[in-house]
XYZ file of C-alpha atoms in Angstrom:
517
model
C -202.254 -35.800 -48.036
C -201.886 -35.180 -51.746
C -198.533 -36.485 -53.011
C -196.186 -34.764 -55.449
C -194.272 -36.769 -58.022
C -192.130 -34.073 -59.661
C -188.479 -35.073 -60.281
C -187.077 -32.110 -58.269
C -183.735 -32.205 -60.125
C -182.605 -35.599 -58.847
C -180.639 -36.482 -61.977
C -178.780 -33.188 -61.868
C -177.844 -33.842 -58.240
C -176.599 -37.342 -59.103
C -174.458 -35.899 -61.880
C -172.942 -33.287 -59.555
C -172.060 -36.005 -57.049
C -170.512 -38.360 -59.598
C -173.167 -41.054 -59.149
C -173.393 -43.405 -62.121
C -175.813 -46.156 -63.053
C -173.350 -48.752 -61.686
C -170.754 -47.666 -59.112
C -167.656 -49.378 -57.733
C -168.361 -50.039 -54.067
C -164.764 -50.407 -52.881
C -162.567 -47.331 -52.885
C -159.308 -46.104 -51.404
C -159.886 -42.580 -52.645
C -159.536 -41.973 -56.360
C -158.942 -45.684 -56.929
C -162.273 -47.513 -57.164
C -162.687 -51.260 -57.647
C -165.136 -54.045 -56.758
C -165.858 -57.602 -57.797
C -168.954 -58.432 -55.764
C -172.649 -58.620 -56.501
C -174.710 -55.546 -57.247
C -176.598 -53.718 -54.500
C -179.534 -51.908 -56.078
C -180.738 -48.736 -54.399
C -184.438 -47.998 -54.837
C -185.871 -44.735 -53.558
C -188.622 -45.061 -50.949
C -189.958 -41.775 -52.342
C -191.206 -43.201 -55.650
C -189.931 -46.794 -55.777
C -187.586 -46.040 -58.675
C -184.103 -47.484 -59.090
C -181.580 -44.715 -58.398
C -178.421 -46.689 -59.155
C -176.404 -49.752 -58.235
C -173.232 -50.356 -56.248
C -170.869 -53.304 -56.606
C -170.298 -54.955 -53.240
C -166.916 -55.684 -51.675
C -165.372 -59.153 -51.852
C -162.791 -60.461 -49.404
C -160.131 -59.918 -52.087
C -161.288 -56.320 -52.541
C -161.233 -55.835 -48.790
C -157.685 -57.109 -48.416
C -156.498 -54.837 -51.213
C -158.191 -51.884 -49.551
C -156.766 -52.667 -46.103
C -153.237 -52.908 -47.505
C -153.572 -49.431 -48.984
C -155.168 -48.020 -45.816
C -152.465 -49.437 -43.553
C -149.782 -47.929 -45.764
C -151.511 -44.540 -45.868
C -151.644 -44.418 -42.077
C -147.838 -44.391 -41.879
C -147.795 -41.168 -43.893
C -150.917 -39.508 -42.504
C -149.942 -39.964 -38.829
C -146.686 -38.023 -39.311
C -148.411 -34.940 -40.721
C -148.834 -32.334 -37.947
C -152.384 -32.237 -36.641
C -152.986 -28.604 -37.721
C -152.052 -29.599 -41.264
C -154.505 -32.479 -41.085
C -157.013 -29.923 -39.873
C -156.420 -27.909 -43.034
C -157.402 -30.941 -45.127
C -160.583 -31.299 -43.096
C -161.263 -27.582 -43.596
C -161.044 -28.078 -47.357
C -163.393 -31.047 -47.102
C -165.874 -28.850 -45.271
C -165.637 -26.269 -48.045
C -166.361 -28.939 -50.664
C -169.398 -29.972 -48.660
C -170.614 -26.387 -48.738
C -170.350 -26.443 -52.534
C -172.218 -29.756 -52.766
C -174.696 -29.131 -49.944
C -177.842 -28.869 -52.048
C -176.992 -31.850 -54.244
C -175.970 -34.085 -51.339
C -178.958 -33.004 -49.249
C -181.216 -33.885 -52.165
C -179.631 -37.337 -52.520
C -180.012 -37.971 -48.774
C -183.689 -37.042 -49.030
C -184.324 -39.140 -52.133
C -182.379 -42.260 -51.152
C -183.344 -42.312 -47.467
C -186.754 -40.607 -47.525
C -186.325 -37.783 -44.996
C -187.511 -34.291 -45.880
C -185.272 -32.153 -48.065
C -184.848 -29.675 -45.214
C -183.684 -32.513 -42.965
C -181.353 -33.679 -45.733
C -179.832 -30.212 -45.940
C -179.621 -30.174 -42.153
C -177.732 -33.445 -42.171
C -175.156 -32.071 -44.602
C -174.902 -28.965 -42.419
C -174.004 -31.260 -39.516
C -171.150 -32.570 -41.654
C -169.970 -29.014 -42.303
C -170.271 -28.135 -38.614
C -168.234 -31.126 -37.461
C -165.533 -30.211 -39.969
C -165.385 -26.711 -38.458
C -165.251 -28.238 -34.982
C -162.470 -30.613 -36.032
C -160.379 -27.835 -37.574
C -160.272 -26.004 -34.254
C -159.710 -29.249 -32.386
C -156.657 -30.031 -34.543
C -154.762 -27.425 -32.486
C -156.150 -28.647 -29.155
C -155.317 -32.350 -28.837
C -153.989 -31.585 -25.404
C -152.145 -33.940 -23.119
C -151.449 -33.435 -19.427
C -148.298 -32.666 -17.425
C -147.977 -34.106 -13.902
C -145.425 -33.621 -11.131
C -143.186 -36.635 -10.652
C -142.388 -37.915 -7.166
C -138.787 -38.394 -8.306
C -136.426 -35.406 -8.378
C -135.148 -34.418 -11.799
C -137.982 -36.145 -13.642
C -140.776 -34.847 -15.838
C -143.967 -36.842 -16.381
C -146.706 -36.183 -18.883
C -149.411 -37.759 -21.044
C -149.825 -37.465 -24.782
C -152.188 -38.884 -27.371
C -151.276 -40.771 -30.544
C -153.490 -41.928 -33.421
C -154.859 -45.464 -33.264
C -154.458 -46.501 -36.902
C -157.306 -47.705 -39.115
C -160.742 -46.769 -37.762
C -163.721 -48.802 -39.001
C -167.086 -47.043 -39.319
C -170.413 -48.854 -39.777
C -173.299 -46.432 -40.265
C -177.083 -46.778 -40.433
C -179.544 -45.711 -43.117
C -181.346 -43.025 -41.119
C -178.375 -40.646 -41.075
C -176.522 -41.906 -44.135
C -173.846 -39.174 -44.212
C -173.711 -37.186 -40.943
C -172.745 -39.999 -38.585
C -169.882 -40.992 -40.886
C -168.672 -37.384 -40.814
C -168.939 -37.196 -37.020
C -166.482 -40.069 -36.825
C -164.317 -39.338 -39.837
C -163.627 -35.636 -39.267
C -162.410 -36.347 -35.732
C -160.508 -39.491 -36.690
C -158.741 -37.662 -39.509
C -157.489 -34.793 -37.368
C -156.383 -37.372 -34.775
C -154.168 -38.950 -37.462
C -156.257 -42.039 -38.190
C -157.348 -43.325 -41.572
C -160.936 -44.485 -41.996
C -162.747 -47.441 -43.559
C -166.478 -46.862 -43.953
C -169.246 -49.364 -44.584
C -172.423 -47.379 -45.214
C -175.832 -48.965 -44.876
C -176.747 -51.198 -47.795
C -180.078 -49.321 -47.730
C -178.383 -46.041 -48.674
C -175.152 -46.969 -50.485
C -175.167 -44.117 -52.983
C -174.809 -41.563 -50.212
C -171.549 -43.307 -49.346
C -170.353 -43.156 -52.945
C -171.113 -39.423 -53.066
C -169.206 -38.660 -49.861
C -166.227 -40.717 -50.959
C -166.115 -38.872 -54.275
C -166.037 -35.523 -52.469
C -163.304 -36.649 -50.056
C -161.226 -38.219 -52.850
C -161.099 -34.913 -54.724
C -159.748 -33.137 -51.634
C -157.018 -35.689 -50.935
C -155.972 -35.841 -54.593
C -155.765 -32.041 -54.806
C -153.341 -32.110 -51.856
C -151.197 -34.915 -53.329
C -151.952 -37.161 -50.378
C -151.765 -40.946 -50.677
C -154.668 -43.257 -51.381
C -156.189 -44.934 -48.337
C -156.848 -42.065 -45.915
C -160.542 -42.323 -46.777
C -161.729 -45.806 -47.740
C -165.139 -47.183 -48.646
C -166.544 -50.707 -48.691
C -170.085 -51.896 -49.407
C -172.166 -54.949 -48.682
C -174.304 -56.680 -46.089
C -173.417 -57.922 -42.612
C -170.762 -60.241 -44.052
C -168.727 -57.242 -45.171
C -169.208 -55.753 -41.721
C -167.810 -58.946 -40.228
C -164.623 -58.468 -42.236
C -164.085 -55.286 -40.229
C -165.255 -56.407 -36.801
C -163.001 -59.474 -36.808
C -159.959 -57.695 -38.283
C -157.163 -57.136 -35.761
C -155.734 -54.437 -38.025
C -158.693 -52.203 -37.083
C -158.250 -51.171 -33.428
C -161.560 -49.265 -33.232
C -164.969 -50.072 -34.676
C -167.595 -47.332 -34.504
C -171.015 -48.859 -35.201
C -174.448 -47.249 -35.369
C -177.596 -49.347 -35.578
C -179.923 -51.576 -33.623
C -179.217 -53.009 -30.194
C -179.122 -56.504 -31.701
C -176.507 -55.475 -34.229
C -174.504 -53.684 -31.562
C -174.331 -56.743 -29.335
C -172.976 -58.812 -32.228
C -170.379 -56.154 -33.062
C -169.369 -55.705 -29.416
C -168.778 -59.427 -28.921
C -166.770 -59.791 -32.118
C -164.560 -56.801 -31.358
C -164.126 -57.694 -27.680
C -163.087 -61.208 -28.635
C -159.967 -59.737 -30.229
C -159.658 -57.086 -27.456
C -160.419 -54.244 -29.830
C -162.305 -51.052 -28.964
C -165.951 -50.371 -29.810
C -167.861 -47.124 -30.066
C -171.530 -48.082 -30.109
C -174.520 -45.843 -30.892
C -177.578 -48.090 -30.673
C -181.313 -47.880 -30.059
C -183.267 -45.181 -28.269
C -186.701 -45.377 -26.620
C -186.892 -41.706 -25.889
C -189.466 -39.990 -23.697
C -190.703 -36.476 -22.991
C -192.070 -35.883 -19.498
C -194.849 -33.283 -19.432
C -195.492 -31.836 -15.982
C -198.373 -29.582 -14.831
C -196.039 -26.589 -15.205
C -195.280 -27.285 -18.889
C -195.864 -24.805 -21.702
C -198.397 -26.718 -23.815
C -197.528 -25.023 -27.110
C -193.807 -25.817 -26.725
C -194.688 -29.341 -25.665
C -196.765 -29.984 -28.778
C -194.066 -28.663 -31.133
C -191.338 -30.724 -29.470
C -193.416 -33.887 -29.222
C -194.804 -33.811 -32.758
C -191.520 -33.092 -34.501
C -189.777 -35.626 -32.279
C -192.324 -38.301 -33.129
C -192.837 -37.740 -36.875
C -189.572 -36.131 -38.040
C -187.706 -38.485 -40.399
C -190.907 -40.579 -40.204
C -189.924 -41.637 -36.699
C -186.642 -43.143 -37.912
C -184.227 -41.158 -35.766
C -182.458 -42.844 -32.889
C -183.538 -39.768 -30.895
C -187.167 -39.865 -32.099
C -189.777 -39.358 -29.374
C -191.443 -42.719 -28.685
C -193.144 -42.019 -25.348
C -194.997 -38.981 -24.026
C -195.304 -39.231 -20.229
C -198.031 -36.784 -19.161
C -199.247 -35.813 -15.698
C -202.832 -36.915 -15.158
C -203.994 -33.359 -14.300
C -203.202 -32.119 -17.833
C -203.392 -35.414 -19.705
C -206.540 -34.665 -21.703
C -205.380 -31.152 -22.559
C -202.058 -32.355 -23.931
C -203.623 -35.339 -25.687
C -206.169 -33.203 -27.489
C -203.552 -30.630 -28.508
C -201.281 -33.321 -29.978
C -204.178 -34.975 -31.803
C -205.095 -31.598 -33.328
C -201.514 -31.055 -34.480
C -201.400 -34.499 -36.108
C -204.461 -33.509 -38.114
C -202.371 -30.808 -39.801
C -199.561 -33.111 -40.977
C -198.927 -33.400 -44.694
C -197.491 -36.710 -45.898
C -195.834 -37.039 -49.284
C -192.738 -36.591 -51.405
C -190.073 -35.342 -48.981
C -188.474 -33.212 -51.691
C -191.610 -31.077 -51.635
C -190.965 -28.678 -48.771
C -194.712 -28.335 -48.152
C -194.771 -31.854 -46.737
C -193.931 -32.700 -43.132
C -193.503 -36.475 -43.360
C -191.894 -38.639 -46.021
C -191.774 -42.421 -46.417
C -190.283 -45.159 -44.295
C -187.058 -46.603 -45.683
C -188.624 -49.744 -47.195
C -191.563 -52.141 -47.037
C -189.902 -54.165 -44.255
C -190.090 -51.044 -42.093
C -193.757 -50.712 -43.027
C -194.410 -54.263 -41.808
C -192.695 -53.466 -38.507
C -194.864 -50.349 -38.157
C -198.051 -52.347 -38.782
C -196.952 -55.043 -36.345
C -196.402 -52.423 -33.625
C -199.914 -51.048 -34.011
C -201.368 -54.540 -33.883
C -199.298 -55.380 -30.810
C -200.291 -52.328 -28.787
C -203.974 -53.120 -29.298
C -203.422 -56.767 -28.347
C -201.801 -55.632 -25.121
C -204.783 -53.442 -24.236
C -203.803 -50.106 -25.734
C -206.121 -47.673 -27.457
C -205.221 -46.125 -30.810
C -206.403 -42.507 -30.807
C -204.834 -41.380 -34.095
C -205.291 -44.124 -36.669
C -202.336 -45.327 -38.659
C -202.280 -47.134 -41.961
C -200.368 -47.491 -45.212
C -201.076 -44.891 -47.894
C -201.704 -45.888 -51.492
C -202.580 -44.213 -54.769
C -200.873 -41.582 -56.877
C -197.572 -40.476 -55.362
C -197.492 -43.361 -52.897
C -196.554 -46.114 -55.358
C -193.459 -47.148 -53.383
C -195.686 -48.588 -50.642
C -193.506 -46.934 -47.979
C -195.762 -44.065 -46.890
C -197.636 -44.486 -43.600
C -199.746 -42.307 -41.355
C -198.165 -41.220 -38.076
C -200.161 -42.885 -35.308
C -200.754 -42.290 -31.603
C -201.724 -44.922 -29.051
C -202.602 -44.705 -25.378
C -200.671 -47.393 -23.529
C -199.169 -48.533 -20.248
C -195.416 -48.332 -19.461
C -195.097 -52.087 -18.926
C -196.422 -53.080 -22.351
C -193.840 -55.073 -24.257
C -194.280 -52.901 -27.351
C -193.691 -49.762 -25.275
C -190.482 -51.244 -23.884
C -189.364 -51.879 -27.457
C -187.990 -49.263 -29.865
C -190.504 -48.916 -32.704
C -188.508 -47.381 -35.560
C -191.527 -45.724 -37.156
C -193.903 -42.799 -36.475
C -195.784 -44.377 -33.570
C -196.133 -42.315 -30.388
C -197.240 -43.882 -27.085
C -199.065 -41.683 -24.563
C -198.455 -42.683 -20.942
C -200.065 -41.169 -17.835
C -198.392 -40.516 -14.482
C -199.620 -39.105 -11.198
C -197.954 -37.584 -8.169
C -194.474 -36.056 -8.186
C -192.002 -35.836 -11.055
C -190.028 -38.717 -9.539
C -192.801 -41.040 -10.669
C -192.463 -39.814 -14.249
C -188.692 -40.221 -14.132
C -189.121 -43.807 -12.940
C -191.325 -44.491 -15.983
C -188.874 -42.820 -18.321
C -185.902 -44.740 -16.923
C -187.806 -48.026 -16.895
C -186.586 -49.201 -20.309
C -183.333 -50.817 -21.425
C -182.428 -47.957 -23.766
C -180.836 -44.756 -22.490
C -180.211 -42.338 -25.342
C -182.245 -39.119 -25.219
C -184.765 -37.676 -22.766
C -186.611 -34.431 -22.123
C -188.832 -32.702 -19.621
C -191.295 -29.923 -20.323
C -191.678 -27.750 -17.236
C -191.297 -24.180 -16.015
C -190.731 -25.470 -12.486
C -187.056 -24.985 -11.626
C -187.101 -27.689 -8.966
C -188.511 -30.258 -11.392
C -185.993 -29.318 -14.083
C -183.029 -29.565 -11.734
C -184.263 -32.858 -10.296
C -184.558 -34.254 -13.831
C -180.908 -33.308 -14.483
C -179.643 -34.507 -11.105
C -177.990 -37.801 -10.238
C -181.442 -39.136 -9.316
C -182.950 -37.941 -12.588
C -182.696 -39.060 -16.201
C -180.377 -42.013 -16.800
C -179.874 -41.107 -20.466
C -176.808 -39.761 -22.225
C -178.847 -36.740 -23.342
C -181.238 -34.892 -21.018
C -183.046 -31.765 -22.204
C -185.272 -29.198 -20.539
C -187.990 -27.501 -22.599
C -186.797 -28.885 -25.893
C -187.607 -32.262 -27.412
C -185.575 -35.452 -27.575
C -184.830 -35.279 -31.286
C -181.623 -33.845 -32.666
C -178.384 -32.653 -31.105
C -175.704 -30.034 -31.651
C -172.258 -31.213 -32.702
C -170.551 -29.281 -29.883
C -171.727 -31.777 -27.275
C -170.830 -35.437 -27.022
C -173.619 -37.533 -28.534
C -174.530 -40.965 -27.199
C -176.420 -42.952 -24.609
C -176.197 -45.373 -21.726
C -177.454 -48.899 -20.955
C -178.255 -50.859 -24.120
C -177.742 -47.757 -26.228
C -174.110 -48.757 -25.969
C -172.265 -46.115 -23.985
C -170.479 -44.580 -26.973
C -169.876 -40.862 -27.488
C -169.401 -39.178 -30.851
C -169.082 -35.623 -32.165
C -168.196 -32.856 -29.693
C -166.724 -32.318 -26.240
C -163.837 -34.744 -25.652
C -165.199 -37.520 -27.884
C -161.962 -37.239 -29.885
C -160.116 -39.253 -27.244
C -161.720 -42.538 -28.372
C -159.893 -42.210 -31.699
C -156.481 -41.996 -30.029
C -154.304 -44.008 -27.684
C -153.065 -42.410 -24.492
C -149.428 -42.698 -23.542
C -147.745 -41.763 -20.241
C -144.158 -40.519 -20.586
C -141.458 -39.999 -17.971
C -138.169 -38.219 -18.698
C -135.179 -38.401 -16.326
C -132.883 -35.448 -16.975
C -130.365 -36.278 -14.184
C -127.420 -38.653 -13.947
C -129.131 -40.677 -11.201
C -131.814 -43.366 -11.522
C -134.111 -43.120 -8.483
C -136.950 -45.662 -8.460
C -140.580 -44.940 -7.760
C -142.058 -45.434 -4.291
C -138.535 -44.994 -2.813
C -137.463 -48.524 -3.757
C -133.697 -49.140 -3.388
C -131.888 -51.292 -5.919
C -128.145 -50.638 -5.566
C -125.550 -52.364 -7.772
């Protein structure tokens, strides 16, 4: 568990990304301005101040929204394939800045450098997806019941799309939304997490260069910064027809109510309490790899992190011992050092939540089999490094029903058929990601059937963590029901319109109604 404190070229990366000591937190592209208080970003890696961002005031917000609303009138008239070309150029810029941006993601958020690079790669991938999609925003032609009429559906852009993102994926989730919204003809206003504001500044700088190089107006890509009060400016604003929000279930319920009150649209990506079912026919080696990465990757701070391992009683001890052995090989330390597996939690508040979870599971009768704890000493000065822990528990425990956003894995035992395991898995309010480890075709198909997993994502012989951009990403129940990224997720960013054309000199009415004059 020896930590490494080398700089790893952070300052060079900040310079490449245009990050200054103090940064304007409100931007319409190349035009940056802010009059609010400073948000200071400290790295959980070493506790050092990276830089500061000026927050957005209501006056700043109104100025930004005026520019965004004006830009939409121009952007929506550009043919979608031409908008796709702009997104293609943005993807190319991301390729050029991949190492620098991945390093900033790792340093400001705390995930491993490889995961930081992977997150930027997701941004590049969604740009590629969006470029192709820009020529495939298909409508639908239907046969009219009236002679001499043609009826069809088409999609139009919504307008200004508001994006509220979380700290754990400080750049990718924005890109999932923005790349699709842009090719749909929308302009975007983004409020990044106040825990990772510099990642937002970096992305905005990259996008601004692309729009300026193409002589496009300010306001197609907008940035605001601040706490929940800045988020409220967006959620209550009737000029923003869609709010896409990623975060906790509690936050999502507040956003949903505020947006629904004005009859706006919400795209919600909220909490996950994800489980892997391990049946007697599972490959143990694959199970251990999937479970361990799912539980400790990003220090357990992914919405798709594995929280529960539901193991058949006939192989429970075998799987438990194999996972415990794997945890003994984990290296915890500076995430920029690629020899380490686990970096820090985002801040000391997250550490307190982690400690509270371990206390709670013991109080409820659980048994901790891999001890947790906060690391201290050289390389751990930030106070944000913790040991991934494992606890044996029961499905009904309150703490097990709750999403613990930290590297705590709960082992649960089931007996009998796979239906019993599925009941345990589905017995929580969250419904994001799920997995089953089995080489039994019947069990796998049952897990994917209508009587199987109730989650938005259901995997066989891979873990719960991570997703490809080609598929729609999101979950059910209190996870919010939203879908981002691939498949037909683009439709949420557009409004559907049904059109009927009468190319005759008569005016027949639908359903054979007669109305003669």
